[in-house]
């Protein structure tokens, strides 16, 4: 028997190894193995077992890592699909589907193997002297931990395994598990009564789980607070009752203790201590290992996690839920550049599972699929608790700037509204998607702007730390006391633009008595900071919470009656065709934080382009209106969902060389893809972020409706392409970020 192995090196090549006699019949496809490679020993995954090999002089597998094949057949196939579609080596795709802690197996199990005498039947087999000794010791003790037995008998595990093979002893593993939620108790919850819309949505999903006809991908479009989660929970219960497993994907940022608790409380109580496994980036390597193994062994049947949980080794998969399906964080930024939502749809189709994509603001792609019948649309247009959607008012900051002689932090309207909430002892959330104090340091005399020496962006002033920082590469420098231009030396150099730090300061100045807290990646260094601020806010020890997109999602505070969006057009004018969609989504999400209790909420949106459709439709809670006008623009320009995009980016330190290489790439693409119908090639041109981390960046964009076919041609082309040594090329299929 021969094992075909993909090594943990991105060589784009599988190697054959002989299976040693003692592994014959035991080695499974998907197992992790240690193999000799050159003079080294490295790890790899068995991707096939074959009878013969074109290679000669096969070397032997050294060892199997772990007790069970880590890759299930279906996940292995999914990795193969991913390597093909996203144009990356299989090895790279395999790296994504297994957590590092499992791949390396260094964390190991906190496992204790115990050995006991087994009731042998029939003629006693022949034993070696050593084996008889081990058996004698064990008969005396009846049962011993393996490690102790080995010490007592002065022998190796192999001897004991031989006895196991002969049926004379039994080895059992006792696992002491690391459980990240081990300290918490979950109060069991019962299914809630559903309103008619929720019932209809659940009925459709249950029908598909029961094998009904029609598309098995659902788009659950529900306004914020419409009770989507309860629909997920009851659909999950149905899948479990069928004996099937499920995966729930949640954006990392929304994977709060609150969220996990909702799922654990429903499904994990009594004897089901391991029913729900959680996978996210805050777990220690050991916790991640154990959570993953719970799934692999079938003890956890529901997995809740961020992006990579889509690869969880759930068998008999019945349902995948992708909550907040429009979130850009489902896309991985490095190879393999997969999109977890799209992978979920592919995986479910292969395994006969049902998918529910949920969102208050579905992506243009998903809604388009729902309209065209590829997905089934389910709608929850009302809030579950019958509370009204908040009133949204848009303030024209251009007029405000004229009235107040310069753009103020707070418009008159927002200022009054905050005062009112303080008097009524209600809470306010202020949203500004930019951390730091100011956007830039500018000289009003000569026009100098402090820029990053490595990137084509201006530096942000951080007042607390008294530093200028680059948010792209992390470069930091001291704050100059005068304009650094030797011909100017103006001491009146000024900060322009507004960040959360300055917003917090302005609040302290204008509302001296208010208790203010700020939440952004500068103030939250530890996981516990996040919990502490939220607990303080919930218990009313904070009046005003200031934050970046961290506060935009999934948080429910009944006493918040005012949400202020301080600078709504911040992301609106980025050179990306999704800028409008993103702004609409963000405004809708943030607005959803207001008025979830008995009191109606109010949202005040400050904008310099108040009549932009993204802002106006968000004001009216009109998703469909936004969709209809946006889809027209996408169709006219041939952007997704009417075509798919492949983005080629070239990077290098020498701008001329990068530009030259980009020209070369364009010509090569035209040559290779000649006759490929339905293709638009645009560029090359400098990327919107033209320089990052000292690298100049140029892009070529391809658009087609036949992406699978295009990807299958691009992959070998990239492999064969020769570029100057210091020029790097990356290929992103279905990019979500064009910067
Ligand atoms: Zn100057
Ligand atoms: Zn930089």
XYZ file of C-alpha atoms and ligand atoms in Angstrom:
741
model
C 0.000 0.000 0.000
C 1.233 3.463 -0.911
C 0.220 6.766 0.656
C 0.067 9.958 -1.349
C 1.042 12.836 0.922
C 0.677 16.612 0.657
C 3.570 18.000 2.685
C 3.336 21.087 4.863
C 5.383 22.944 2.242
C 3.668 24.790 -0.588
C 5.357 22.749 -3.337
C 2.201 22.114 -5.382
C 3.209 18.483 -5.557
C 2.102 15.336 -3.795
C 4.670 12.700 -2.833
C 4.273 8.963 -2.511
C 5.462 7.022 0.533
C 5.433 3.343 1.360
C 3.124 2.376 4.205
C 5.085 0.298 6.734
C 3.648 -3.080 7.672
C 2.490 -2.033 11.135
C 0.361 0.756 9.653
C -1.043 -1.392 6.862
C -4.811 -1.387 7.105
C -4.784 1.228 9.865
C -3.663 4.291 7.942
C -6.574 6.359 6.705
C -6.908 9.049 4.082
C -6.869 12.340 5.964
C -4.346 11.185 8.559
C -1.452 13.419 9.538
C 1.902 11.747 9.087
C 5.552 12.428 9.684
C 7.676 11.564 6.631
C 11.317 11.832 5.589
C 11.951 14.565 3.040
C 15.530 15.101 1.927
C 17.423 15.009 5.173
C 14.550 16.329 7.214
C 11.408 14.892 8.667
C 8.306 16.918 8.019
C 4.586 16.691 8.565
C 2.012 16.189 5.880
C -1.489 14.942 5.209
C -2.386 11.679 3.487
C -4.572 12.716 0.562
C -4.971 9.290 -1.064
C -4.070 5.629 -0.675
C -3.007 4.014 -3.954
C -1.831 0.624 -5.207
C 1.069 1.739 -7.343
C 3.240 4.779 -7.816
C 5.080 6.318 -10.757
C 7.849 7.176 -8.295
C 10.512 4.605 -7.512
C 12.518 3.917 -4.348
C 9.722 5.005 -2.088
C 10.665 5.915 1.433
C 8.543 4.851 4.371
C 6.182 6.886 6.482
C 7.833 7.455 9.852
C 4.830 7.911 12.088
C 1.188 8.771 12.252
C 0.324 11.889 14.247
C -2.786 11.682 16.397
C -5.094 8.748 16.863
C -7.607 9.516 14.144
C -7.498 10.900 10.616
C -7.853 14.662 11.116
C -9.233 15.434 7.693
C -12.605 14.020 6.848
C -13.105 12.998 3.229
C -15.517 15.857 2.626
C -13.230 18.538 4.070
C -10.342 17.166 2.016
C -12.432 17.466 -1.142
C -13.454 20.976 -0.121
C -9.770 21.913 0.218
C -9.171 20.588 -3.293
C -11.983 22.694 -4.653
C -10.635 25.736 -2.806
C -7.128 25.269 -4.185
C -8.566 25.212 -7.698
C -10.997 28.082 -7.391
C -8.849 30.441 -5.338
C -5.678 29.540 -7.283
C -3.449 28.349 -4.466
C -1.438 25.194 -3.756
C -3.384 22.336 -2.176
C -0.934 22.482 0.722
C -1.954 26.087 1.416
C -5.639 25.181 1.310
C -5.036 22.256 3.666
C -3.281 24.595 6.047
C -6.473 26.632 6.370
C -8.807 23.741 7.004
C -6.941 22.392 10.035
C -6.145 24.643 13.001
C -2.441 25.019 13.639
C -2.783 23.350 17.046
C -4.233 20.256 15.397
C -1.832 20.243 12.456
C 1.261 20.329 14.601
C -0.272 18.194 17.315
C 2.167 19.810 19.745
C -0.603 20.837 22.048
C -1.571 17.216 22.106
C -4.373 15.902 24.149
C -4.403 16.282 27.794
C -5.013 12.671 27.387
C -4.342 9.824 29.720
C -4.249 6.369 28.233
C -5.193 3.610 30.608
C -4.606 -0.054 30.032
C -6.613 -2.910 31.471
C -6.701 -6.648 31.049
C -9.156 -7.745 28.417
C -11.149 -10.941 28.631
C -9.271 -13.037 26.074
C -11.165 -15.738 24.296
C -9.981 -19.061 22.940
C -6.457 -20.386 22.876
C -3.915 -18.051 24.511
C -1.697 -16.695 21.725
C 2.047 -17.026 21.810
C 3.765 -14.257 23.653
C 7.305 -13.001 23.905
C 8.987 -12.878 27.299
C 8.558 -9.154 27.447
C 4.871 -9.353 26.580
C 4.325 -11.984 29.293
C 5.998 -9.693 31.829
C 3.782 -6.766 30.924
C 0.689 -8.929 31.113
C 1.724 -10.266 34.509
C 2.120 -6.768 35.928
C -1.182 -5.720 34.533
C -3.003 -8.766 35.886
C -1.776 -7.778 39.290
C -3.041 -4.176 38.992
C -6.078 -4.821 36.749
C -5.820 -1.280 35.319
C -2.982 1.219 35.030
C -2.269 4.461 33.237
C -0.150 3.594 30.207
C 2.765 5.762 31.303
C 2.921 4.066 34.703
C 2.735 0.626 33.170
C 5.621 1.445 30.847
C 7.722 2.548 33.803
C 6.886 -0.478 35.910
C 7.516 -2.943 33.091
C 10.446 -1.004 31.675
C 9.061 -1.353 28.198
C 7.768 0.665 25.260
C 4.256 1.468 24.117
C 4.768 -0.813 21.124
C 4.826 -3.875 23.364
C 1.530 -2.860 24.904
C 0.014 -2.171 21.483
C 0.982 -5.699 20.368
C -0.879 -7.073 23.361
C -3.824 -4.934 22.362
C -3.658 -6.371 18.822
C -3.814 -9.864 20.310
C -6.878 -8.924 22.269
C -5.253 -9.411 25.689
C -5.374 -5.832 26.895
C -7.581 -2.863 26.166
C -6.243 0.681 25.885
C -8.714 3.395 26.643
C -8.209 7.127 26.549
C -9.422 9.277 29.349
C -9.559 12.812 28.300
C -9.348 15.799 30.539
C -10.419 18.596 28.345
C -9.566 22.248 28.268
C -12.908 23.993 28.013
C -12.781 27.747 27.390
C -16.271 28.047 28.889
C -15.627 25.491 31.626
C -16.235 27.972 34.459
C -19.572 29.101 33.203
C -22.928 27.545 33.804
C -25.605 27.911 31.225
C -29.202 28.270 32.222
C -31.324 26.158 29.940
C -33.626 28.104 27.651
C -36.725 26.870 25.871
C -37.727 27.734 22.320
C -39.552 31.066 22.216
C -42.939 31.506 20.622
C -42.466 32.700 17.052
C -44.407 35.425 15.302
C -46.052 34.450 11.982
C -43.098 35.701 9.913
C -40.583 33.774 11.974
C -42.771 30.667 11.781
C -42.963 30.897 8.021
C -39.175 31.265 7.763
C -38.565 28.347 10.104
C -41.117 26.229 8.239
C -39.306 26.770 4.946
C -35.915 25.806 6.417
C -37.354 22.769 8.199
C -39.029 21.739 4.944
C -35.681 21.817 3.163
C -34.033 19.857 5.993
C -36.773 17.257 5.580
C -35.824 16.919 1.949
C -38.213 19.322 0.243
C -37.621 20.380 -3.332
C -36.240 23.724 -4.453
C -33.059 25.616 -3.660
C -31.539 24.723 -0.317
C -29.806 28.067 0.196
C -32.000 30.558 2.040
C -31.439 34.260 2.426
C -33.046 35.345 5.684
C -33.451 39.091 5.338
C -34.575 40.434 8.698
C -34.395 43.950 10.099
C -32.230 44.401 13.217
C -34.067 42.963 16.190
C -36.391 40.826 14.057
C -35.456 37.597 15.840
C -33.283 35.893 13.263
C -31.313 34.086 15.974
C -34.427 32.364 17.338
C -35.114 31.053 13.821
C -31.538 29.735 13.644
C -31.866 28.082 17.060
C -35.056 26.246 16.178
C -33.708 25.178 12.788
C -30.599 23.843 14.556
C -32.811 21.891 16.952
C -34.522 20.281 13.971
C -31.201 19.293 12.380
C -30.076 17.794 15.700
C -33.305 15.847 16.019
C -32.562 14.373 12.594
C -29.206 13.201 13.926
C -27.346 15.753 11.847
C -24.733 18.312 12.822
C -24.525 22.032 12.109
C -22.146 24.961 11.746
C -22.989 28.538 12.703
C -20.675 31.209 11.332
C -20.597 34.573 13.046
C -18.195 37.445 12.297
C -15.330 37.407 14.779
C -16.345 40.798 16.133
C -19.877 39.564 16.950
C -18.699 36.356 18.569
C -19.191 37.839 22.022
C -19.789 35.859 25.222
C -23.424 36.965 24.883
C -23.707 35.274 21.499
C -22.036 32.047 22.610
C -24.270 31.928 25.659
C -27.430 31.968 23.559
C -26.378 28.814 21.734
C -24.927 26.993 24.711
C -27.977 27.750 26.856
C -30.276 26.197 24.314
C -28.334 23.068 23.494
C -25.775 22.368 26.149
C -27.116 21.293 29.478
C -27.526 18.161 31.517
C -25.506 15.365 30.010
C -24.689 17.321 26.865
C -21.601 19.016 28.226
C -19.877 19.080 24.862
C -22.763 19.611 22.470
C -21.632 23.063 21.308
C -18.025 23.701 20.295
C -16.720 27.227 19.848
C -13.882 28.161 17.492
C -12.472 31.658 17.465
C -9.160 33.434 17.517
C -9.117 34.227 21.238
C -8.805 30.576 22.232
C -5.456 29.300 23.398
C -3.864 26.718 21.131
C -4.764 24.010 23.639
C -8.402 25.073 23.898
C -8.655 25.242 20.143
C -7.196 21.765 19.848
C -9.687 20.323 22.306
C -12.711 22.120 20.877
C -11.756 20.863 17.438
C -11.305 17.287 18.644
C -14.738 17.353 20.287
C -16.143 18.024 16.841
C -13.974 15.462 15.114
C -15.030 12.772 17.532
C -18.664 13.641 17.060
C -19.252 14.660 20.659
C -19.939 18.273 19.665
C -22.699 18.422 17.068
C -23.023 22.194 16.776
C -20.063 24.398 15.977
C -20.180 28.131 16.395
C -17.249 30.110 15.146
C -15.683 32.730 12.959
C -14.544 32.355 9.346
C -12.488 29.166 9.507
C -15.186 27.242 11.387
C -16.665 26.590 7.944
C -14.079 23.782 7.743
C -15.094 22.143 11.023
C -15.052 18.347 10.618
C -18.771 17.931 11.292
C -20.078 14.679 9.900
C -23.637 14.216 8.678
C -23.774 17.961 8.189
C -27.364 19.183 8.026
C -27.265 22.949 8.316
C -24.857 25.858 7.919
C -25.950 29.249 9.198
C -23.979 32.294 8.079
C -25.055 35.204 10.245
C -24.342 38.739 8.985
C -23.544 37.181 5.649
C -22.644 40.574 4.135
C -19.651 41.007 6.467
C -16.328 41.573 4.717
C -14.497 39.751 7.519
C -15.675 36.423 6.072
C -13.053 36.930 3.407
C -9.541 35.805 4.280
C -6.883 38.393 3.488
C -4.065 35.988 2.641
C -3.828 32.820 0.568
C -6.061 30.932 0.337
C -8.166 34.063 -0.126
C -11.440 32.282 0.451
C -14.822 33.749 1.326
C -16.402 31.685 4.108
C -19.948 32.419 2.930
C -19.188 31.167 -0.565
C -17.309 28.159 0.796
C -20.337 27.406 3.006
C -22.613 27.345 -0.027
C -20.233 25.038 -1.915
C -19.722 22.734 1.059
C -23.431 22.440 1.775
C -24.190 21.587 -1.849
C -21.600 18.813 -1.770
C -22.819 17.357 1.499
C -26.549 17.770 0.954
C -26.894 20.362 3.702
C -29.116 23.418 3.944
C -27.673 26.940 4.182
C -29.267 29.924 5.877
C -27.609 33.274 5.126
C -28.882 35.916 7.517
C -28.593 39.691 7.402
C -30.427 42.952 7.939
C -28.508 44.327 4.984
C -27.762 41.426 2.614
C -24.850 41.726 0.227
C -25.788 42.745 -3.308
C -24.651 39.305 -4.463
C -26.869 37.316 -2.108
C -29.953 39.445 -2.617
C -29.492 39.232 -6.362
C -29.316 35.423 -6.114
C -32.475 35.446 -4.020
C -34.247 37.601 -6.596
C -33.158 35.411 -9.472
C -34.339 32.231 -7.758
C -30.942 30.718 -7.076
C -31.546 31.241 -3.340
C -34.878 31.342 -1.532
C -35.791 34.642 0.082
C -37.244 34.675 3.613
C -38.217 38.009 5.122
C -38.640 39.294 8.655
C -39.677 42.900 8.082
C -40.692 43.655 11.680
C -38.933 43.720 14.999
C -39.797 40.665 17.063
C -40.759 42.660 20.156
C -42.988 44.921 18.029
C -40.791 47.889 18.968
C -40.651 50.542 16.299
C -37.592 51.143 14.187
C -35.798 54.287 15.364
C -36.419 57.698 13.849
C -33.381 58.704 11.808
C -32.523 62.383 11.228
C -29.770 63.478 8.864
C -27.904 66.725 9.592
C -26.191 68.610 6.758
C -22.775 69.365 8.213
C -21.966 71.862 5.435
C -24.657 74.191 6.746
C -23.562 73.472 10.305
C -19.975 74.399 9.396
C -21.149 77.699 7.945
C -23.225 78.508 11.029
C -20.569 77.503 13.546
C -17.597 78.943 11.555
C -15.765 75.698 10.833
C -16.954 72.103 11.036
C -18.010 71.317 14.598
C -17.769 67.905 16.258
C -21.422 68.069 17.286
C -24.195 69.634 15.291
C -26.700 71.674 17.257
C -29.229 68.855 16.944
C -26.883 66.147 18.232
C -25.693 68.370 21.065
C -29.238 68.993 22.268
C -30.163 65.337 21.931
C -27.212 64.224 24.066
C -28.122 66.800 26.756
C -31.675 65.531 26.788
C -30.542 61.915 27.286
C -28.250 62.924 30.140
C -31.157 64.670 31.845
C -33.460 61.684 31.345
C -30.749 59.258 32.480
C -30.878 57.413 29.205
C -27.808 56.242 27.349
C -26.118 57.353 24.137
C -23.817 55.602 21.691
C -21.616 57.674 19.399
C -20.130 56.003 16.397
C -17.059 57.162 14.492
C -15.163 54.701 12.376
C -11.761 56.260 12.858
C -9.524 55.871 15.842
C -6.868 58.289 17.019
C -7.178 61.991 17.653
C -7.021 63.550 14.213
C -6.699 62.277 10.675
C -3.716 64.372 9.830
C -1.244 66.974 10.893
C -1.305 69.891 8.494
C 0.494 73.187 8.066
C -2.003 75.900 7.115
C 0.775 78.108 5.680
C 2.611 75.837 3.236
C 0.165 72.940 2.986
C 2.560 70.348 4.412
C 0.833 67.144 5.584
C 2.690 64.629 7.759
C 2.737 61.449 5.721
C 3.979 57.932 6.359
C 7.450 57.308 4.921
C 6.366 53.771 3.957
C 2.787 54.218 2.727
C 0.732 56.635 0.664
C -1.381 57.768 3.623
C -1.177 60.576 6.135
C -0.225 59.888 9.731
C -2.835 59.954 12.481
C -2.157 61.903 15.636
C -2.631 59.914 18.865
C -2.791 62.383 21.658
C -2.563 60.116 24.673
C 0.629 58.563 23.401
C 1.858 61.811 21.854
C 2.780 60.049 18.623
C 1.989 60.201 14.932
C 0.995 56.725 13.754
C 0.404 55.018 10.442
C -2.705 52.822 10.486
C -1.471 50.800 7.524
C 2.043 49.738 8.540
C 2.268 50.737 12.190
C 5.063 53.278 11.677
C 5.284 55.772 14.543
C 7.129 59.023 14.983
C 7.384 62.004 17.307
C 5.044 64.958 16.872
C 6.887 67.978 15.426
C 6.474 71.262 17.282
C 6.713 73.255 14.063
C 6.295 72.669 10.349
C 9.211 70.440 9.286
C 9.565 72.221 5.914
C 12.880 74.125 6.326
C 11.506 77.081 4.345
C 8.401 77.342 6.516
C 9.018 76.344 10.166
C 5.530 77.491 11.067
C 4.820 76.734 14.749
C 1.081 76.912 14.051
C 0.918 73.437 12.570
C -2.590 71.998 13.088
C -4.555 68.841 13.492
C -7.278 68.274 10.965
C -10.040 65.730 10.920
C -11.616 63.835 13.724
C -10.892 60.524 15.454
C -12.484 58.752 18.422
C -9.871 60.110 20.808
C -10.727 63.692 19.912
C -14.427 62.906 20.023
C -14.018 61.630 23.580
C -12.166 64.818 24.494
C -14.861 67.022 22.946
C -17.486 65.179 24.997
C -15.536 65.785 28.187
C -15.365 69.487 27.346
C -18.981 70.003 26.324
C -20.705 67.579 28.710
C -18.549 67.847 31.797
C -20.780 65.698 33.991
C -21.244 62.833 31.554
C -19.474 59.563 32.195
C -17.840 58.612 28.917
C -16.060 55.457 27.770
C -14.328 54.769 24.483
C -14.099 51.447 22.684
C -11.614 51.000 19.878
C -8.538 48.902 19.316
C -6.416 51.507 21.137
C -8.371 51.321 24.392
C -9.015 47.600 24.301
C -5.796 45.751 24.651
C -7.199 42.696 26.367
C -10.325 40.588 26.008
C -11.254 41.500 29.581
C -11.240 45.249 28.729
C -14.010 44.628 26.251
C -16.149 42.751 28.769
C -15.530 45.346 31.462
C -16.601 48.314 29.341
C -19.711 46.512 28.157
C -20.631 45.476 31.695
C -20.194 49.047 32.926
C -22.324 50.349 30.095
C -25.033 47.760 30.646
C -25.222 48.472 34.343
C -25.531 52.210 33.740
C -22.123 53.276 35.065
C -21.440 54.896 31.684
C -23.686 57.483 30.029
C -22.042 57.760 26.633
C -20.165 55.049 24.777
C -17.891 56.202 21.961
C -16.533 53.678 19.518
C -15.523 52.448 16.105
C -17.211 49.595 14.274
C -16.608 47.540 17.406
C -19.826 48.959 18.814
C -21.782 48.603 15.583
C -22.797 44.999 15.897
C -24.761 42.573 17.934
C -24.899 44.563 21.163
C -28.260 45.002 22.846
C -28.694 47.726 25.440
C -32.301 48.523 26.225
C -31.499 51.898 27.776
C -29.790 53.283 24.668
C -32.250 55.697 23.130
C -29.853 57.809 21.098
C -27.284 56.807 18.521
C -25.125 59.482 16.922
C -23.213 58.785 13.742
C -20.632 61.507 13.893
C -19.244 61.395 10.378
C -21.373 59.232 8.111
C -19.603 59.864 4.812
C -16.238 58.707 6.075
C -16.102 55.570 3.927
C -18.387 56.827 1.193
C -15.849 58.292 -1.170
C -13.295 55.524 -1.166
C -12.377 54.402 -4.679
C -14.150 51.056 -4.369
C -17.380 50.108 -6.110
C -18.698 48.736 -2.807
C -18.232 52.043 -0.901
C -21.950 52.883 -1.086
C -23.028 49.393 -0.083
C -20.655 49.382 2.898
C -21.859 52.773 4.097
C -25.499 51.734 3.815
C -24.791 48.539 5.765
C -22.825 50.288 8.470
C -25.409 53.050 8.989
C -28.213 50.491 9.192
C -26.288 48.339 11.656
C -25.407 51.255 13.879
C -28.940 52.652 13.779
C -30.174 49.266 14.923
C -28.536 49.867 18.295
C -31.107 52.530 19.206
C -34.390 51.932 20.987
C -34.576 48.281 21.692
C -36.479 48.643 24.929
C -39.899 50.223 25.445
C -38.690 53.668 24.457
C -38.503 54.642 20.825
C -34.975 55.260 19.634
C -33.533 58.224 17.793
C -30.594 58.229 15.412
C -28.776 61.378 14.328
C -26.589 61.089 11.272
C -24.078 63.879 10.591
C -22.944 63.997 6.967
C -21.236 66.296 4.505
C -23.016 64.603 1.588
C -26.431 64.141 3.201
C -28.241 63.435 -0.060
C -26.139 60.470 -1.074
C -28.462 57.493 -1.713
C -26.611 55.289 0.790
C -27.445 57.794 3.530
C -30.966 58.593 2.406
C -32.089 54.975 2.044
C -30.542 54.103 5.402
C -32.492 56.998 6.893
C -35.751 55.492 5.637
C -34.790 51.887 6.590
C -35.322 51.115 2.929
C -33.103 48.209 1.951
C -35.034 47.464 -1.201
C -34.833 51.064 -2.388
C -31.104 51.025 -1.894
C -30.769 47.671 -3.609
C -32.771 48.752 -6.642
C -30.698 51.824 -7.377
C -27.386 50.148 -6.544
C -28.078 47.104 -8.705
C -28.693 49.368 -11.690
C -25.285 50.936 -11.258
C -23.634 47.514 -10.910
C -25.330 46.250 -14.032
C -24.433 49.314 -16.066
C -20.765 48.961 -15.144
C -20.588 45.159 -15.210
C -19.578 44.812 -11.563
C -20.580 42.006 -9.171
C -23.119 40.417 -8.954
C -23.211 40.685 -12.767
C -19.621 39.556 -13.120
C -16.999 38.156 -10.831
C -13.700 39.928 -10.240
C -10.145 38.617 -10.173
C -7.609 41.153 -8.954
C -3.929 40.851 -9.791
C -1.705 43.008 -7.580
C 2.007 43.524 -8.178
C 4.219 44.821 -5.405
C 7.807 45.958 -5.294
C 10.087 48.632 -3.882
C 11.063 50.077 -7.231
C 8.062 51.846 -8.737
C 9.288 51.717 -12.342
C 9.888 48.010 -12.115
C 6.439 47.432 -10.627
C 4.841 49.440 -13.401
C 6.848 47.652 -16.054
C 5.925 44.252 -14.620
C 2.271 45.243 -14.478
C 2.368 46.178 -18.180
C 3.999 42.843 -18.901
C 1.318 40.992 -16.908
C -1.446 42.729 -18.847
C 0.111 41.710 -22.175
C 0.608 38.156 -20.964
C -2.999 37.949 -19.783
C -4.210 39.109 -23.194
C -2.068 36.476 -24.866
C -3.093 33.588 -22.601
C -6.758 34.483 -22.469
C -7.167 35.223 -26.166
C -10.510 33.853 -27.275
C -11.860 33.762 -23.696
C -15.270 35.243 -24.256
C -17.017 37.344 -21.636
C -13.877 38.927 -20.198
C -12.942 42.501 -19.381
C -9.357 43.359 -18.470
C -8.793 46.757 -16.849
C -5.501 48.352 -15.924
C -2.741 48.240 -15.034
C -2.856 51.259 -12.781
C -1.623 52.191 -9.326
C -3.767 50.636 -6.580
C -5.921 53.117 -4.631
C -3.486 52.569 -1.778
C -0.569 53.140 -4.094
C 2.149 52.432 -1.576
C 1.979 50.308 1.561
C 4.729 49.157 3.898
C 7.361 50.545 1.501
C 5.945 48.582 -1.452
C 4.527 50.251 -4.550
C 1.367 48.538 -5.720
C -0.132 48.197 -9.191
C -3.271 46.330 -10.157
C -4.864 44.625 -13.127
C -8.540 43.768 -12.778
C -10.329 41.000 -14.656
C -14.092 40.594 -14.777
C -16.048 37.622 -16.059
C -19.177 35.601 -15.410
C -17.228 32.362 -15.867
C -14.888 32.637 -12.891
C -14.353 28.914 -12.298
C -13.146 28.545 -15.856
C -11.019 31.690 -15.690
C -9.477 30.576 -12.364
C -8.551 27.213 -13.864
C -6.611 29.071 -16.558
C -5.072 31.685 -14.270
C -3.615 29.185 -11.830
C -1.173 27.466 -14.229
C -0.441 30.810 -15.866
C 0.687 32.339 -12.570
C 2.862 29.276 -11.928
C 4.631 29.663 -15.253
C 5.026 33.422 -15.085
C 8.508 34.826 -14.641
C 8.802 38.190 -12.961
C 11.824 40.108 -11.727
C 13.039 38.689 -8.433
C 11.915 41.548 -6.235
C 8.423 41.820 -7.706
C 5.629 39.898 -6.042
C 2.308 38.998 -7.553
C -0.854 38.130 -5.697
C -4.090 36.941 -7.213
C -7.369 37.519 -5.405
C -10.510 35.817 -6.708
C -13.727 37.614 -5.644
C -11.879 40.322 -3.683
C -13.930 42.289 -1.174
C -11.386 45.039 -0.822
C -10.019 46.785 -3.871
C -7.684 49.123 -2.019
Zn 4.590 74.765 6.671
Zn 2.736 53.316 6.870
